[in-house]
Short mmCIF file of C-alpha atoms in Angstrom, two decimals:
data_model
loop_
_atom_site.label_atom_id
_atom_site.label_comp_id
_atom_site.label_asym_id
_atom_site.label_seq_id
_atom_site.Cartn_x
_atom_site.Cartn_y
_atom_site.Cartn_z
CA UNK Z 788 6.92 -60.42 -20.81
CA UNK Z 789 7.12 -56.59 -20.35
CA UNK Z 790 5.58 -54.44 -22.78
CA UNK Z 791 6.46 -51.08 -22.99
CA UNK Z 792 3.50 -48.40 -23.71
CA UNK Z 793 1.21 -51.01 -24.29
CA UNK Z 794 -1.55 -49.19 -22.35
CA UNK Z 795 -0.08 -45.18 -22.82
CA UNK Z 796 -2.78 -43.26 -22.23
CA UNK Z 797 -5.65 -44.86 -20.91
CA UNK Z 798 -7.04 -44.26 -18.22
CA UNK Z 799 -7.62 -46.28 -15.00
CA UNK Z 800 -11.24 -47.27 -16.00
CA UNK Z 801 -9.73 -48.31 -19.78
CA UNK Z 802 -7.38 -50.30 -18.39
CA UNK Z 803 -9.32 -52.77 -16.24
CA UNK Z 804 -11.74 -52.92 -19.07
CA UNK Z 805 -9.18 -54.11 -21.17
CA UNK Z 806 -8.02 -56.47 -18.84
CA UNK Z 807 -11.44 -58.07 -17.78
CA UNK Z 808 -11.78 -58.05 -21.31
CA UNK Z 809 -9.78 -60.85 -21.58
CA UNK Z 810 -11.58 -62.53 -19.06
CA UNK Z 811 -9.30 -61.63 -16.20
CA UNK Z 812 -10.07 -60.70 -12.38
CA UNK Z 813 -8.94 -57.15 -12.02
CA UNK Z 814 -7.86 -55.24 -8.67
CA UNK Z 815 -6.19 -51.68 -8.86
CA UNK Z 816 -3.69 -50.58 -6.42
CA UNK Z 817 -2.31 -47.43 -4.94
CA UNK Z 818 0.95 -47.62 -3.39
CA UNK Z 819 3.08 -44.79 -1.84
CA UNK Z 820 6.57 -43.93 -2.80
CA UNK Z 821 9.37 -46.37 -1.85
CA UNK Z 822 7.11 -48.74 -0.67
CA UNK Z 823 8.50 -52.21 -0.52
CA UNK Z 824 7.25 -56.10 -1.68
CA UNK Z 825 8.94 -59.05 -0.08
CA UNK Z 826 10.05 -61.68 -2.44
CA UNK Z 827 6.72 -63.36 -3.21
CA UNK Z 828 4.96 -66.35 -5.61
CA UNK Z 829 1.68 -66.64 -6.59
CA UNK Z 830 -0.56 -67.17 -10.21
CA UNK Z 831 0.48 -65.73 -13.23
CA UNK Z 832 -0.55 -62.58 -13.03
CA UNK Z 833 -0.85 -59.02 -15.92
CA UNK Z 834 0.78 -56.12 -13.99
CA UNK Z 835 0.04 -52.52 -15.74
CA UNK Z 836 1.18 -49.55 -14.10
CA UNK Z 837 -0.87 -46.70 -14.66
CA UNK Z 838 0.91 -44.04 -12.80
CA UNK Z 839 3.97 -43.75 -11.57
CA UNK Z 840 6.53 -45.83 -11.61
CA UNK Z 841 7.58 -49.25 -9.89
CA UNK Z 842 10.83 -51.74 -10.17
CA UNK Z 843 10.21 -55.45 -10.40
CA UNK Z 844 12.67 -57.58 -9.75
CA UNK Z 845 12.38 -61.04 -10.77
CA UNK Z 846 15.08 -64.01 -10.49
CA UNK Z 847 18.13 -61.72 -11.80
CA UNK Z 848 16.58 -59.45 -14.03
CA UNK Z 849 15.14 -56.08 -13.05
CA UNK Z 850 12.36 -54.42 -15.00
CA UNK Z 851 11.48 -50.58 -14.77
CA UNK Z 852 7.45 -50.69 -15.13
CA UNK Z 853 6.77 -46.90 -16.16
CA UNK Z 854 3.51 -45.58 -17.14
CA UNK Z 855 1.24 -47.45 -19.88
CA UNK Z 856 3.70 -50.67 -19.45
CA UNK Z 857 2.09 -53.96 -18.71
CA UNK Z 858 4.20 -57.25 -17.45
CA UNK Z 859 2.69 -60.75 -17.22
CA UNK Z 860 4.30 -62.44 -14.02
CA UNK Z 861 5.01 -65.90 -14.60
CA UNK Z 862 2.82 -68.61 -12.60
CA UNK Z 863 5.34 -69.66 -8.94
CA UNK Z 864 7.93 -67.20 -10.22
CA UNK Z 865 9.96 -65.49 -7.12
CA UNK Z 866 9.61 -61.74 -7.40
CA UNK Z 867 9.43 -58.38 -5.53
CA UNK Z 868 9.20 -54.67 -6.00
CA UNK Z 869 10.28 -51.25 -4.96
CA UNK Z 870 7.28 -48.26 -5.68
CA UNK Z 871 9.00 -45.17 -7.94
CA UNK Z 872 9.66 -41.91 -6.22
CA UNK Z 873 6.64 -40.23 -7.19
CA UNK Z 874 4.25 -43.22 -6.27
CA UNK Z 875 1.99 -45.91 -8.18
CA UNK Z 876 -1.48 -47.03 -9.22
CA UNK Z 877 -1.11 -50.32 -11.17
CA UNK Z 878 -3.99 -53.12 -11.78
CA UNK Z 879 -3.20 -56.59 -11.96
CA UNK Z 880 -5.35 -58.84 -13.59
CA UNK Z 881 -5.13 -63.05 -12.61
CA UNK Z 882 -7.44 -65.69 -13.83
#
């Protein structure tokens, strides 16, 4: 499910409060610009970008994650990703 704005204008910190907060393991990430994910599976996992930009691509449907938008991957679901031009940080948060 992708949520727009769901997390505009919190900070880094706020964010994987929020997520542990619901009693998830958080990691943050900082990727470069145009940086690449193979198609991948793994746990459902919360995705919220909290800078930058990334695509997500999963099964035939493409999501643009922007700033403050959070997506919860689907447990075994096939997906990959292509980092914005200007760069992201995103947490992801997996039980």
């Amino acid at each position: 499910m992708h949520q727009k704005q769901y997390y505009k204008g919190r900070s880094l910190e706020q964010v994987e409060a929020a997520l542990e907060s619901e009693g998830l393991e958080v990691t943050h990430e900082e990727d470069e610009p145009g940086t690449t994910y193979d198609p991948h599976s793994h746990g459902e996992i919360v995705l919220a970008v909290v800078e930058g930009s990334m695509k997500l691509l999963l099964g035939d449907a493409t999501f643009n994650l922007k700033q403050g938008d959070r997506y919860t991957v689907p447990a075994n679901a096939p997906h990959s990703a292509i980092v914005g031009r200007k760069g992201v940080i995103y947490v992801t948060g997996a039980k």
